[in-house]
mmCIF file of C-alpha atoms in Angstrom:
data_model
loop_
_atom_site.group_PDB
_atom_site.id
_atom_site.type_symbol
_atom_site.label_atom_id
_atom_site.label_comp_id
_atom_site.label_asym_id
_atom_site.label_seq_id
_atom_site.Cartn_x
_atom_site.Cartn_y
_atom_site.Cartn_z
ATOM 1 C CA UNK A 1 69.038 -188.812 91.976
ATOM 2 C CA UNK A 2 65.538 -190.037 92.786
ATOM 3 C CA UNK A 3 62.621 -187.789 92.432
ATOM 4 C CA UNK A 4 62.047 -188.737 96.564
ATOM 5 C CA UNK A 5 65.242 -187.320 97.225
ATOM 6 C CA UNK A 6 64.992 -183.757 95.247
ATOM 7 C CA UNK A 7 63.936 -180.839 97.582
ATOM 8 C CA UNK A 8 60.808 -178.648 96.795
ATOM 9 C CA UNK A 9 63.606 -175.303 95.454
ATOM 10 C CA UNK A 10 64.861 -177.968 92.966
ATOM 11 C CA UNK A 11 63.448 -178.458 89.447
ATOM 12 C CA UNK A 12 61.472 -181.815 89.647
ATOM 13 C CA UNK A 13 61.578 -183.820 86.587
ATOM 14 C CA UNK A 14 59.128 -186.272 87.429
ATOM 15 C CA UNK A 15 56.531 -184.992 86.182
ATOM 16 C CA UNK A 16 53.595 -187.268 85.739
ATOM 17 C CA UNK A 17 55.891 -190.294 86.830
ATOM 18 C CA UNK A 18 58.208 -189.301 83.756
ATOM 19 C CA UNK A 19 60.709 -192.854 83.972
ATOM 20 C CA UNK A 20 62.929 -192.323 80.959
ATOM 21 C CA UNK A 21 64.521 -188.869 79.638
ATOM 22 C CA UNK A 22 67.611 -188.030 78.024
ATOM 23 C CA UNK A 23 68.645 -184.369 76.960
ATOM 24 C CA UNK A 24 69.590 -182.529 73.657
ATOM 25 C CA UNK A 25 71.373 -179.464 73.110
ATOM 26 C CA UNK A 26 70.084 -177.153 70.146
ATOM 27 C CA UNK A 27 72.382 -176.755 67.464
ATOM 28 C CA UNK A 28 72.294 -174.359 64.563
ATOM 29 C CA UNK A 29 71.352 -177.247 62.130
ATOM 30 C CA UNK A 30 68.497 -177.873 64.254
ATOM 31 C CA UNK A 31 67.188 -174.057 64.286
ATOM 32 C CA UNK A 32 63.901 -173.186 61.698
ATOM 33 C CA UNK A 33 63.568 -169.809 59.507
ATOM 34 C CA UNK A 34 62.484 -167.869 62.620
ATOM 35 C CA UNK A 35 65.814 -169.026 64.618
ATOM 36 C CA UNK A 36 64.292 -170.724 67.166
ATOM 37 C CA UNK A 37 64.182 -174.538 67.602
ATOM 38 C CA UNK A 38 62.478 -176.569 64.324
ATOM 39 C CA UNK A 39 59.585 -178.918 65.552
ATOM 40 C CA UNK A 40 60.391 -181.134 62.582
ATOM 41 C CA UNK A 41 63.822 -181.780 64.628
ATOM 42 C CA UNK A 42 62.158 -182.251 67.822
ATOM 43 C CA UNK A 43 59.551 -184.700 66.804
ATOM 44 C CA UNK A 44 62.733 -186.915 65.236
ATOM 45 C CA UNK A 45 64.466 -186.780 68.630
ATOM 46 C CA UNK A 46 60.943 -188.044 70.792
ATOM 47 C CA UNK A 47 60.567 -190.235 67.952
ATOM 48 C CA UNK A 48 63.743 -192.345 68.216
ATOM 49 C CA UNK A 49 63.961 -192.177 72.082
ATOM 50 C CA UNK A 50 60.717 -193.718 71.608
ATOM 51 C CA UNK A 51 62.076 -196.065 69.954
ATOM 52 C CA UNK A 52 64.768 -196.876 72.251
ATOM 53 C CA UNK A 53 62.439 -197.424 74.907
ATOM 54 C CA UNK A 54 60.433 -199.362 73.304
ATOM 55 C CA UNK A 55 63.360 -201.807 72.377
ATOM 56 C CA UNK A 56 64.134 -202.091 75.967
ATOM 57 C CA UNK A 57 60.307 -202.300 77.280
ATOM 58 C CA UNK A 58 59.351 -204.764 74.734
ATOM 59 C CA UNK A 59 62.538 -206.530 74.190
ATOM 60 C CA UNK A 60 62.741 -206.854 70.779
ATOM 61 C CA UNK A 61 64.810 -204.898 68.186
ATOM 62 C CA UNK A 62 62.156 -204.488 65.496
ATOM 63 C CA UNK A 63 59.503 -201.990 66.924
ATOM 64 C CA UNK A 64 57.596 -199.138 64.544
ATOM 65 C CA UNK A 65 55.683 -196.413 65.365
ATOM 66 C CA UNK A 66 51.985 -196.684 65.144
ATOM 67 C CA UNK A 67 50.567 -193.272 66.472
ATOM 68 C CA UNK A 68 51.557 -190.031 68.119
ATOM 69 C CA UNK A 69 48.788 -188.597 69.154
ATOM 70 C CA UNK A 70 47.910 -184.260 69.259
ATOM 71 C CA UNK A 71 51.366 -182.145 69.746
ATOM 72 C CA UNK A 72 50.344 -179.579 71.725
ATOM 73 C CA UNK A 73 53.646 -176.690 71.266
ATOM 74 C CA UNK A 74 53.549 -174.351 74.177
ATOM 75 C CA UNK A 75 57.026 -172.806 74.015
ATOM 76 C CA UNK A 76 60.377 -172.977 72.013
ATOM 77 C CA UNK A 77 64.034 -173.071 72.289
ATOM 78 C CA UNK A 78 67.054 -171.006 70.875
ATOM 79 C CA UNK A 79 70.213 -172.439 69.583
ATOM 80 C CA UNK A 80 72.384 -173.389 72.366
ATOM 81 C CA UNK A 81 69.387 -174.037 74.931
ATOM 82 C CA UNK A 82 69.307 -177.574 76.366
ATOM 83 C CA UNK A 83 66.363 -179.320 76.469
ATOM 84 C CA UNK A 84 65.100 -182.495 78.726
ATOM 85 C CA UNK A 85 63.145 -185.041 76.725
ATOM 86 C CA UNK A 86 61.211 -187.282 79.102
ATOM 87 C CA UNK A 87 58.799 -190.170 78.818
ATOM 88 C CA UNK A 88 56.456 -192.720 80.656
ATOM 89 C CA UNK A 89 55.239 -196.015 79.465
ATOM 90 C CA UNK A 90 51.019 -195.622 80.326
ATOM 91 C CA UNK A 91 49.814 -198.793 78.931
ATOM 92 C CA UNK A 92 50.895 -202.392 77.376
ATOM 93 C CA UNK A 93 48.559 -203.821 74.892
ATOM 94 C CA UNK A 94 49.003 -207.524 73.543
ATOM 95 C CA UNK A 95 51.256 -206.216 70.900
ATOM 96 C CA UNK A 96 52.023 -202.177 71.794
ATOM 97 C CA UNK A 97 53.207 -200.052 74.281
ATOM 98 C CA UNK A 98 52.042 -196.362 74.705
ATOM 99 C CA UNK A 99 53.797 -193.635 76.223
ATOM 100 C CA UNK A 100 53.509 -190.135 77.098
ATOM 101 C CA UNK A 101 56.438 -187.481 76.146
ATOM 102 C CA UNK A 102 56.897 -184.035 77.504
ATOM 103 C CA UNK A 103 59.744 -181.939 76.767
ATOM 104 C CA UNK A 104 61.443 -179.094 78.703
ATOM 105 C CA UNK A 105 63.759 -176.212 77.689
ATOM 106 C CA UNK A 106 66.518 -176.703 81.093
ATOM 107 C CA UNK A 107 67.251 -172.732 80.034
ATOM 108 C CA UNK A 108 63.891 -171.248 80.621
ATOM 109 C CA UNK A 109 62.342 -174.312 82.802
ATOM 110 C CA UNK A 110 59.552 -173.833 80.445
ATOM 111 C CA UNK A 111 57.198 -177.033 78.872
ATOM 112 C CA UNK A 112 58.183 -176.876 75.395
ATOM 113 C CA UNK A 113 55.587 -179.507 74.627
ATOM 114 C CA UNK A 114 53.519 -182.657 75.650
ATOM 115 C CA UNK A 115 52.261 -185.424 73.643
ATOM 116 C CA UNK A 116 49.859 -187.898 75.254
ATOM 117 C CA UNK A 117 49.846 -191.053 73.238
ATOM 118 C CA UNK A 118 52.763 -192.502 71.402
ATOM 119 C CA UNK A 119 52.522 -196.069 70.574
ATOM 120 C CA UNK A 120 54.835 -198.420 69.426
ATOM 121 C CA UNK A 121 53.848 -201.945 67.866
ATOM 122 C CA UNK A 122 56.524 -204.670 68.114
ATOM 123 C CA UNK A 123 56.683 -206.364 64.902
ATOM 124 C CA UNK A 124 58.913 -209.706 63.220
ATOM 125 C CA UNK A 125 61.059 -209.835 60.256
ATOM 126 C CA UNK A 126 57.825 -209.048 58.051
ATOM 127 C CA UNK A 127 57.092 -206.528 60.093
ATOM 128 C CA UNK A 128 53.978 -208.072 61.683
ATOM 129 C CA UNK A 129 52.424 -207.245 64.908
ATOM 130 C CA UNK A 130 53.604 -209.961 67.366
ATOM 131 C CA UNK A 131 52.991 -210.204 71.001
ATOM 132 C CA UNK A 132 55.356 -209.311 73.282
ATOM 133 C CA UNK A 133 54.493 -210.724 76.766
ATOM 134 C CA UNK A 134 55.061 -207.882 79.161
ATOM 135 C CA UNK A 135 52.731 -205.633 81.367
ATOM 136 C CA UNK A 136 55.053 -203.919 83.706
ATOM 137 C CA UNK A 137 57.522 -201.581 82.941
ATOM 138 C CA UNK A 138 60.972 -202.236 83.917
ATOM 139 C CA UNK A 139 63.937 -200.582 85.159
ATOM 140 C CA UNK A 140 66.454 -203.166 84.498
ATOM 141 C CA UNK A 141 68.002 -203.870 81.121
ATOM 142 C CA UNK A 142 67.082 -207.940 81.621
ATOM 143 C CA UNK A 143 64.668 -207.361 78.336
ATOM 144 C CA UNK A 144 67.389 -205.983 75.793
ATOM 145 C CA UNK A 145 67.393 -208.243 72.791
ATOM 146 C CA UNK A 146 71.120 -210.173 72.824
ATOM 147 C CA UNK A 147 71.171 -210.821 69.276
ATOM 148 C CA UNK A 148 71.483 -207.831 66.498
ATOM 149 C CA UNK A 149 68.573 -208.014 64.204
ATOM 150 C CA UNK A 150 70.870 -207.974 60.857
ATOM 151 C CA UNK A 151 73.288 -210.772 61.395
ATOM 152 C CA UNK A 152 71.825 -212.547 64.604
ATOM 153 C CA UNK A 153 75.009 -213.837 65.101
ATOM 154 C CA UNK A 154 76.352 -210.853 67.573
ATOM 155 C CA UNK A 155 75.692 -211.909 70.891
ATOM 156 C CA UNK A 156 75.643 -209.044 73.218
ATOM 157 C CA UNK A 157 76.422 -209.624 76.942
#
């Protein structure tokens, strides 16, 4: 459903102009000493959806992470709770993209955090910066590498 088409009683996602989200539910393995949800866990979730949408924004398979800026916590989750993971591409440099990520608990509706800056650096084989070419975000796959970076023989559709 588009954002547009939500009515004011729902619970708008798009916060921000949040383009990308995907949600996790909170297993035991996942909970900390306290029994609540471990931000180690969480930051390894942001991180590699990060990742993923940095594959498909940049188009290229081989993309590291170069900075995630202040975590500010504000609330938690308990096992079982499902949370919404969202984030926004703010800015391509020659060889980066940043993003912002905030995550929701879909059980409480409550922020469980926001982090302003995560930036991704596409890199080659030697994993050196290289530039990427792109300044808009897109919304169609048209930019997802067709060859797999360990054989480059696979040819994906």
């Amino acid at each position: 459903m588009n954002v547009s088409d939500q009515t004011s009683s729902e619970w708008p996602w798009s916060e921000g102009g949040i383009n990308f989200h995907t949600r996790k539910w909170v297993r035991p393995e996942d909970l900390n000493a306290n029994g609540t949800l471990f931000g180690g866990s969480l930051l390894r979730w942001i991180d590699e959806e990060a990742a993923i949408y940095a594959i498909i924004q940049l188009g290229n398979y081989r993309v590291v992470t170069k900075l995630i800026s202040e975590i500010n916590f504000e609330s938690s989750a308990l096992q079982g709770d499902l949370i919404e993971m969202g984030l926004t591409a703010t800015h391509f440099g020659r060889t980066s993209l940043t993003m912002r990520a905030v995550v929701r608990n879909m059980i409480t509706r409550k922020r469980i955090l926001s982090i302003e800056r995560l930036v991704f650096v596409s890199v080659d084989e030697q994993g050196q910066p290289i530039p990427h070419g792109y300044s808009a975000i897109t919304y169609d796959r048209d930019r997802m590498p067709h060859e797999h970076p360990k054989t480059d023989s696979v040819r994906l559709p």
